[in-house]
JSON list of C-alpha atoms in Angstrom, two decimals:
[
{"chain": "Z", "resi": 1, "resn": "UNK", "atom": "CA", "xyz": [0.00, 0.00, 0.00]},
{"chain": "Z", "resi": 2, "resn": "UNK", "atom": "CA", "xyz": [1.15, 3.53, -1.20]},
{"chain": "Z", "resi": 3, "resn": "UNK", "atom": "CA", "xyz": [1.60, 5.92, 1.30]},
{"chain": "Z", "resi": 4, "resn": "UNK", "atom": "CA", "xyz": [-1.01, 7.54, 0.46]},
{"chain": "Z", "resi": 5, "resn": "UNK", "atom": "CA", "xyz": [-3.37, 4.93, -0.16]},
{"chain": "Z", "resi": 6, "resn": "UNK", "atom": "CA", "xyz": [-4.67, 4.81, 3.70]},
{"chain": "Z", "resi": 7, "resn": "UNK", "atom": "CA", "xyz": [-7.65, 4.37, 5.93]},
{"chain": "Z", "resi": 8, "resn": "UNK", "atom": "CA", "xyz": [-8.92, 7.24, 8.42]},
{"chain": "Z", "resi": 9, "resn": "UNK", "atom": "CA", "xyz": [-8.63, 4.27, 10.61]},
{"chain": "Z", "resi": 10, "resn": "UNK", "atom": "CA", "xyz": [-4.36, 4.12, 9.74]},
{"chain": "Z", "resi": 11, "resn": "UNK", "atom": "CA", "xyz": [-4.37, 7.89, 10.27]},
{"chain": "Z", "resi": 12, "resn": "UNK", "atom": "CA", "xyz": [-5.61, 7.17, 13.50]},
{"chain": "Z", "resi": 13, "resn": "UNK", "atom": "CA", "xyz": [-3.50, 4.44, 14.65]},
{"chain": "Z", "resi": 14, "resn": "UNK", "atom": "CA", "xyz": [-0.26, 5.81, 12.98]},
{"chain": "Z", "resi": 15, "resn": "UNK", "atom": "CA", "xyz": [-1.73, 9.43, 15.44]},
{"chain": "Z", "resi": 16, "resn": "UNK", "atom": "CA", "xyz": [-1.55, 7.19, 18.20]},
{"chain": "Z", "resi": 17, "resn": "UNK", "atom": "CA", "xyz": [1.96, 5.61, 17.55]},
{"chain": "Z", "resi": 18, "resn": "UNK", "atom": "CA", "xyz": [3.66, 8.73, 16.94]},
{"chain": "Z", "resi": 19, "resn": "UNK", "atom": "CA", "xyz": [1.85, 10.64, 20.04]},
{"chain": "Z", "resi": 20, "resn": "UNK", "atom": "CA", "xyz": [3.53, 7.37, 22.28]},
{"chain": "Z", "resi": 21, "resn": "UNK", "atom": "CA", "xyz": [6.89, 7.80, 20.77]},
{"chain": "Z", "resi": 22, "resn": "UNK", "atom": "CA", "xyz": [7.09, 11.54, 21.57]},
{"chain": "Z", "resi": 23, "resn": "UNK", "atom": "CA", "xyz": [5.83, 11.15, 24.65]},
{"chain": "Z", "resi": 24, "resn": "UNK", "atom": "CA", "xyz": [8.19, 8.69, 25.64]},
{"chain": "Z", "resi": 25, "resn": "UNK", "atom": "CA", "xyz": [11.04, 11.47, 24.15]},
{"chain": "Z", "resi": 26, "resn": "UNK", "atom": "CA", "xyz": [9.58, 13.50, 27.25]},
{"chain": "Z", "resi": 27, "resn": "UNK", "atom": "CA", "xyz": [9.62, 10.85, 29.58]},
{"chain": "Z", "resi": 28, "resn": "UNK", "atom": "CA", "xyz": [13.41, 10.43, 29.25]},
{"chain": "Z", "resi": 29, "resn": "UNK", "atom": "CA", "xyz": [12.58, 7.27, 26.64]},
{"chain": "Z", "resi": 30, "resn": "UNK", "atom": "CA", "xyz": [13.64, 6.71, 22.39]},
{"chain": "Z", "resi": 31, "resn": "UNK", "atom": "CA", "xyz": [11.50, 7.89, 20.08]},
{"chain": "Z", "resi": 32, "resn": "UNK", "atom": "CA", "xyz": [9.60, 5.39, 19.07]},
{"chain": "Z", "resi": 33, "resn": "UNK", "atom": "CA", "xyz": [6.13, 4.28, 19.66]},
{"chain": "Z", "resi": 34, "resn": "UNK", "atom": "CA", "xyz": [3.78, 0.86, 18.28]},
{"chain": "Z", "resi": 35, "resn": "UNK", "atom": "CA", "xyz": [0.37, 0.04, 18.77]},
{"chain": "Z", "resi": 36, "resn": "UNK", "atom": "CA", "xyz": [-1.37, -2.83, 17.09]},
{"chain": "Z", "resi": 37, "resn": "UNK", "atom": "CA", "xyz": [-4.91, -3.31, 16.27]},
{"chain": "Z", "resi": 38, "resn": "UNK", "atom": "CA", "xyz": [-7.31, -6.17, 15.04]},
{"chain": "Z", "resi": 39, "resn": "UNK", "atom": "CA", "xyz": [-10.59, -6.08, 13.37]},
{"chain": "Z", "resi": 40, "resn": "UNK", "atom": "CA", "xyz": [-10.71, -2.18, 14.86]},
{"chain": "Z", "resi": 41, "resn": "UNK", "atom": "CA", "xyz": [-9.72, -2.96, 18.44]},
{"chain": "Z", "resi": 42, "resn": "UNK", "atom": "CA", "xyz": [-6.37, -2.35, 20.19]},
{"chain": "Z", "resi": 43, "resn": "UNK", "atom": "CA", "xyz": [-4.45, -5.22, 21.34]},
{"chain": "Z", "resi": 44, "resn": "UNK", "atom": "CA", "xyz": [-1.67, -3.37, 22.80]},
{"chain": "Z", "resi": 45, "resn": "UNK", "atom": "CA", "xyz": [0.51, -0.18, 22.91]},
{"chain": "Z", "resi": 46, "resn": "UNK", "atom": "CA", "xyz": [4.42, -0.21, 22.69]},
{"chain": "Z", "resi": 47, "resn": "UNK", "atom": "CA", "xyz": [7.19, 2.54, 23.48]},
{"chain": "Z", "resi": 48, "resn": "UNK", "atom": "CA", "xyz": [10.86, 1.77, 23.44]},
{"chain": "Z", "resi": 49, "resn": "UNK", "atom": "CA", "xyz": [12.13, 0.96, 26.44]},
{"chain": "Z", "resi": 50, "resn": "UNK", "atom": "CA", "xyz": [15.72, 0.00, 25.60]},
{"chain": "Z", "resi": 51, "resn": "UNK", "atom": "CA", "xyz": [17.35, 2.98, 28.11]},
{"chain": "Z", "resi": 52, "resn": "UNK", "atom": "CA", "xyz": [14.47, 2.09, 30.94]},
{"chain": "Z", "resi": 53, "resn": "UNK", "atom": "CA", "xyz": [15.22, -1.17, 31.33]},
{"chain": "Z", "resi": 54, "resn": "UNK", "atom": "CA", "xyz": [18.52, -1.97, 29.78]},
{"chain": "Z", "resi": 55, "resn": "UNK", "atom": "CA", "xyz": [17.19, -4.43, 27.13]},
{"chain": "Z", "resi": 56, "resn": "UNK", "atom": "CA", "xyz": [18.48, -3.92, 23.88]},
{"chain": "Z", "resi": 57, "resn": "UNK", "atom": "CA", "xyz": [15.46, -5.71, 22.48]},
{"chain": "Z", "resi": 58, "resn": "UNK", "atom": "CA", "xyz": [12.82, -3.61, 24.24]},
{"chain": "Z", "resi": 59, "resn": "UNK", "atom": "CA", "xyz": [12.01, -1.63, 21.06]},
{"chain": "Z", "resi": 60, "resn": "UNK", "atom": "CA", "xyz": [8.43, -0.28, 20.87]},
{"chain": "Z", "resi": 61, "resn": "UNK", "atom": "CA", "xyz": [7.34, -2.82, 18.11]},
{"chain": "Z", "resi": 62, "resn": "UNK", "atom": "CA", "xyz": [8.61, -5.82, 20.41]},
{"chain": "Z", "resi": 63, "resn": "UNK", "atom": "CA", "xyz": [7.02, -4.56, 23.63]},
{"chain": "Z", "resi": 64, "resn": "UNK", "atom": "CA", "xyz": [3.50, -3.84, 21.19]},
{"chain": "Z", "resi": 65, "resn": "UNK", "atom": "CA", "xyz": [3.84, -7.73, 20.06]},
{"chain": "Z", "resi": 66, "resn": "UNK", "atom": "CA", "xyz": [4.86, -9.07, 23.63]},
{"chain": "Z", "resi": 67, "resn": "UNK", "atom": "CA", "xyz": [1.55, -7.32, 25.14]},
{"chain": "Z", "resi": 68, "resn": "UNK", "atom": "CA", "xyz": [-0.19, -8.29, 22.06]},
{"chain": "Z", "resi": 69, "resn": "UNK", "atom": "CA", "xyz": [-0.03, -11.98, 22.39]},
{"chain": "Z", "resi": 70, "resn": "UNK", "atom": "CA", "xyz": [-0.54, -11.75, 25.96]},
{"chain": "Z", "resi": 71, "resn": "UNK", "atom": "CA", "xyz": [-3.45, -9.99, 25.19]},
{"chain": "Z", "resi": 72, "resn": "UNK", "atom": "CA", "xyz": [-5.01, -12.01, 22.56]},
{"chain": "Z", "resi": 73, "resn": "UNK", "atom": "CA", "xyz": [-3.39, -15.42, 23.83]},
{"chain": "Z", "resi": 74, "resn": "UNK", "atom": "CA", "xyz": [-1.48, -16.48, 21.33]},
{"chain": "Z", "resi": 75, "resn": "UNK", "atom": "CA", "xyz": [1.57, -16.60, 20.00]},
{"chain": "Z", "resi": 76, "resn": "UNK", "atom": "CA", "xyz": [-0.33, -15.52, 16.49]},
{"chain": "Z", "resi": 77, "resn": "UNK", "atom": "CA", "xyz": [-1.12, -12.23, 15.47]},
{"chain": "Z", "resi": 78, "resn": "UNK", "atom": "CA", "xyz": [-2.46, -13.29, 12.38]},
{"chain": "Z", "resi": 79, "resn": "UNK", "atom": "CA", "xyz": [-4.69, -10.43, 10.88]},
{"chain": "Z", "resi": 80, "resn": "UNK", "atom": "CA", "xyz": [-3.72, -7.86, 13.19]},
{"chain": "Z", "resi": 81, "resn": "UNK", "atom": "CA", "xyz": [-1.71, -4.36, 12.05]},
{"chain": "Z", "resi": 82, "resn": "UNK", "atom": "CA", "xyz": [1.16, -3.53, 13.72]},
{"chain": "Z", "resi": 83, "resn": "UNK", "atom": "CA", "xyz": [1.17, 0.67, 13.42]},
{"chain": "Z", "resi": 84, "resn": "UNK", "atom": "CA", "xyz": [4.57, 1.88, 13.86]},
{"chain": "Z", "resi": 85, "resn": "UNK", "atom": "CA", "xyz": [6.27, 5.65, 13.94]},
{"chain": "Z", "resi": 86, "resn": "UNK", "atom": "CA", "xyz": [9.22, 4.46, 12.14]},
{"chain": "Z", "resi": 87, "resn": "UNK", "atom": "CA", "xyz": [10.13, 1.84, 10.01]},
{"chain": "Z", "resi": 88, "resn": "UNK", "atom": "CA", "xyz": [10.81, -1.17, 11.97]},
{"chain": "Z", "resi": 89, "resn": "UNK", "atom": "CA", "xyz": [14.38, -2.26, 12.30]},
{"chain": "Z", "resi": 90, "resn": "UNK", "atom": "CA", "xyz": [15.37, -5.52, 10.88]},
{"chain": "Z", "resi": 91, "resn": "UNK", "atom": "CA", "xyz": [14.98, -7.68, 14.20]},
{"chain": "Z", "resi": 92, "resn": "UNK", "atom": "CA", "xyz": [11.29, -5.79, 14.58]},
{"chain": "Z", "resi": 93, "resn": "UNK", "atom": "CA", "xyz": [10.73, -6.69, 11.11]},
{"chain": "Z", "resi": 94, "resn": "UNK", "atom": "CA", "xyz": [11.72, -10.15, 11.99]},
{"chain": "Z", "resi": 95, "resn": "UNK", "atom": "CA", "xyz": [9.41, -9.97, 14.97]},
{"chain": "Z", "resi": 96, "resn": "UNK", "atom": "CA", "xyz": [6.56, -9.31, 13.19]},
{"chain": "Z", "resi": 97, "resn": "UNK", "atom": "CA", "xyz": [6.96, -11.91, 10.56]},
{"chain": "Z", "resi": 98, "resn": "UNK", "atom": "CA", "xyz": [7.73, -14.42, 13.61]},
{"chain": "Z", "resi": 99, "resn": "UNK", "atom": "CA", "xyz": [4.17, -13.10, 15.23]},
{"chain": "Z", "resi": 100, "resn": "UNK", "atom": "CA", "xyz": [2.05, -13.48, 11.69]},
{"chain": "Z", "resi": 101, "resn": "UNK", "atom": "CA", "xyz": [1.78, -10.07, 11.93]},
{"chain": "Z", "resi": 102, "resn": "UNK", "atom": "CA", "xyz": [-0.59, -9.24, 8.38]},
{"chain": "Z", "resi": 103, "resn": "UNK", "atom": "CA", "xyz": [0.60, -5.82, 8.11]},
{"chain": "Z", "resi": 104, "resn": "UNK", "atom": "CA", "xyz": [2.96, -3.47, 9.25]},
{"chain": "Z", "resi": 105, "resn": "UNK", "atom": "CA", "xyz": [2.26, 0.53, 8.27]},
{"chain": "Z", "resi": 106, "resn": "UNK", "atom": "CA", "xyz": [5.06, 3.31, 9.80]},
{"chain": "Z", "resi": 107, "resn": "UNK", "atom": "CA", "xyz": [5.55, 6.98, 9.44]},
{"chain": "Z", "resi": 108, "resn": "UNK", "atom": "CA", "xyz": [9.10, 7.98, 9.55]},
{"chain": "Z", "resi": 109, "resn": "UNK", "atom": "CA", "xyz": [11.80, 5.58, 7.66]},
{"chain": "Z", "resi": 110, "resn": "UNK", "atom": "CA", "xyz": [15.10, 4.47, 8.19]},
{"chain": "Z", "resi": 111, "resn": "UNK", "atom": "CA", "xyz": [16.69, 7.44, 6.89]},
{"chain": "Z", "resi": 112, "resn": "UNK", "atom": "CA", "xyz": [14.95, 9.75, 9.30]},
{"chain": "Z", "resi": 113, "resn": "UNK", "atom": "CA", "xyz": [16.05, 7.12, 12.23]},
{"chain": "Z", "resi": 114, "resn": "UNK", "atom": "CA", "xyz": [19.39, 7.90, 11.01]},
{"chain": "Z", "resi": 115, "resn": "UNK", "atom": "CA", "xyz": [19.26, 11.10, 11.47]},
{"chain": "Z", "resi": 116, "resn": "UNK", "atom": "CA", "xyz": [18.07, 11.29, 14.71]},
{"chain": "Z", "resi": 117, "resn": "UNK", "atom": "CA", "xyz": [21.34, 9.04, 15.45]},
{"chain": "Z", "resi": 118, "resn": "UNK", "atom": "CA", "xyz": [19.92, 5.72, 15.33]},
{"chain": "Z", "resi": 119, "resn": "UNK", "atom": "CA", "xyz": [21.51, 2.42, 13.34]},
{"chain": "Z", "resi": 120, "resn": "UNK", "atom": "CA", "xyz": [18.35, 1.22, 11.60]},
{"chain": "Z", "resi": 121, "resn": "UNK", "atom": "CA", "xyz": [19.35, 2.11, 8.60]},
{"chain": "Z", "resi": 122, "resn": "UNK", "atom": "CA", "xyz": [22.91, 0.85, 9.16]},
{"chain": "Z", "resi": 123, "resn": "UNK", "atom": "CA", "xyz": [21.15, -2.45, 10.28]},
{"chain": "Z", "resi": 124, "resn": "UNK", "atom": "CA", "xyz": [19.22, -2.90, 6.97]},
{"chain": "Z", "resi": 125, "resn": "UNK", "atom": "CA", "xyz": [22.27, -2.33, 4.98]},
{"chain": "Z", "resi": 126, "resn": "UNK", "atom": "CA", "xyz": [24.52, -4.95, 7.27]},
{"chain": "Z", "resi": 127, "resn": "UNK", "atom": "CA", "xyz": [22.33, -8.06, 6.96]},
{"chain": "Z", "resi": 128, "resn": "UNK", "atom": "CA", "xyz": [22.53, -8.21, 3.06]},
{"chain": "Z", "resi": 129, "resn": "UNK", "atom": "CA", "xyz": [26.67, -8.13, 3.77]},
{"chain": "Z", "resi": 130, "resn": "UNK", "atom": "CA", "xyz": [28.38, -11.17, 4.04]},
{"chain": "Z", "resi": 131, "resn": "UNK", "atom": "CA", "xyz": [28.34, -12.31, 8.06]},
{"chain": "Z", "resi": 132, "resn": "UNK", "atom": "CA", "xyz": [32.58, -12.21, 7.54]},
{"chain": "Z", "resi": 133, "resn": "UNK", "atom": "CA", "xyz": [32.00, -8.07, 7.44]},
{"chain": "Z", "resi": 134, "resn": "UNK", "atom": "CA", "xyz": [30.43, -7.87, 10.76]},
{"chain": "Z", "resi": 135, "resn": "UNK", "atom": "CA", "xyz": [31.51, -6.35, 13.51]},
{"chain": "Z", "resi": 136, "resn": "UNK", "atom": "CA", "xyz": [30.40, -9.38, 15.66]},
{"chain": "Z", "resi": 137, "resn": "UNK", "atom": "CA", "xyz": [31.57, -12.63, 14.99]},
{"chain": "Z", "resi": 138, "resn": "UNK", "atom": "CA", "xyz": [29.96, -15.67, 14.07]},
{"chain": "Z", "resi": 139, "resn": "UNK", "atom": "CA", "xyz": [30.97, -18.75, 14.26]},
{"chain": "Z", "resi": 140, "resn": "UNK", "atom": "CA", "xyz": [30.20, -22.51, 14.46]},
{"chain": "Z", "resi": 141, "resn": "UNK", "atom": "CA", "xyz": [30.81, -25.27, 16.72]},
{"chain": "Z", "resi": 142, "resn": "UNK", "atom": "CA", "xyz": [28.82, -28.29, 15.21]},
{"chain": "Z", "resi": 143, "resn": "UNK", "atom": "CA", "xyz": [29.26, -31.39, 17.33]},
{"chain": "Z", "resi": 144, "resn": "UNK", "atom": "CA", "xyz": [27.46, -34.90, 16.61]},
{"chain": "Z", "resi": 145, "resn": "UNK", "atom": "CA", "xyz": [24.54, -34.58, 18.65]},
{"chain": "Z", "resi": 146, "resn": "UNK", "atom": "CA", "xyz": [23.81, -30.77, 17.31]},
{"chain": "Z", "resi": 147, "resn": "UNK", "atom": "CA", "xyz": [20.55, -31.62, 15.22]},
{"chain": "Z", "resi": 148, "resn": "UNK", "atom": "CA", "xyz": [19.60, -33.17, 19.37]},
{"chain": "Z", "resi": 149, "resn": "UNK", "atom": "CA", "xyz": [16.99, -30.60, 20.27]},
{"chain": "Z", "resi": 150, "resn": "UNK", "atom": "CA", "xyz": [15.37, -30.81, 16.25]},
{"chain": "Z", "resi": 151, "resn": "UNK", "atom": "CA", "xyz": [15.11, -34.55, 16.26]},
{"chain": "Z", "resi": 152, "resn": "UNK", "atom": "CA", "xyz": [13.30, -34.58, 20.14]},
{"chain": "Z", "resi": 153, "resn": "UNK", "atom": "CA", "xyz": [11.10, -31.80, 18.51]},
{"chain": "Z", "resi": 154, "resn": "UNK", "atom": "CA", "xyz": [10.02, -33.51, 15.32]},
{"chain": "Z", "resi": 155, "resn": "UNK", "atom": "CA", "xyz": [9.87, -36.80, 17.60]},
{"chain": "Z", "resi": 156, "resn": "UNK", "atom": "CA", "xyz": [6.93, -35.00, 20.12]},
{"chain": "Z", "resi": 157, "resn": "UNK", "atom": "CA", "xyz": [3.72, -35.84, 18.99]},
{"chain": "Z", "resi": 158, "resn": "UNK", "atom": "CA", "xyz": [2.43, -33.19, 21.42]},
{"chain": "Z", "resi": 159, "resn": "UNK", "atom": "CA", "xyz": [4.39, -30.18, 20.29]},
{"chain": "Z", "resi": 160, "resn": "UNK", "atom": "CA", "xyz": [2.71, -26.96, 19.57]},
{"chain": "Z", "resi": 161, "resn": "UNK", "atom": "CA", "xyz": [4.23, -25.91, 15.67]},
{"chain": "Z", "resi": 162, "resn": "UNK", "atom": "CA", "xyz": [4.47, -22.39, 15.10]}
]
């Protein structure tokens, strides 16, 4: 969907996001703020939390789906929008997809992320590098019994796929 082929209900939602993510600004927080919504109804609100509670991962999309589920409970957000003030990052991307997330709609981008000093952008451009040009390293230690915890999981008639 164009950007500006929307719903009044997006404008709404994608209000409600950005009004989160500069209050948080105020409250000392990032600038970032989620909500997601299904069939009309809010699930749950995110705002980054990354300096509040020293979790990397505690960006406002990932504290939206985390309530979320709770919220609906399930592990699925299948048919529900995630409304975003920026561009998700690459691991909030990932998040998404993980949660079945059937759309994602954001205001600012990337580029305006990096401006305001963040790495998103960065990110995007890092995971389409070879892993060798990171500035972590990666490596692998693959010992007999590695595929262990895969063959007791395809083995367990009672597991929950996802």
């Amino acid at each position: 969907m164009s950007e500006l082929a929307h719903t009044g209900a997006d404008a709404r939602w994608i209000d409600r996001a950005i009004e989160l993510a500069t209050t948080n600004v105020a409250a000392g927080g990032g600038p970032f703020g989620a909500v997601i919504v299904a069939d009309g109804v809010l699930l749950a609100e995110g705002q980054n939390r990354v300096t509040a509670t020293l979790d990397p991962t505690a960006h406002a999309e990932i504290v939206a789906i985390r309530a979320a589920c709770l919220s609906r409970g399930d592990f699925s957000l299948a048919g529900a929008t995630l409304y975003t003030s920026c561009e998700p990052c690459p691991m909030c991307q990932a998040a998404a997809l993980w949660a079945r997330v059937g759309r994602v709609v954001f205001a600012a981008d990337r580029h305006d992320a990096a401006r305001g000093g963040f790495d998103d952008r960065e990110f995007y451009e890092l995971v389409t590098r070879d892993r060798a040009t990171w500035p972590v390293v990666i490596d692998t230690v693959r010992p007999p019994h590695a595929t262990e915890p895969f063959d007791t999981w395809l083995a367990n008639d009672g597991r929950t796929d996802y």
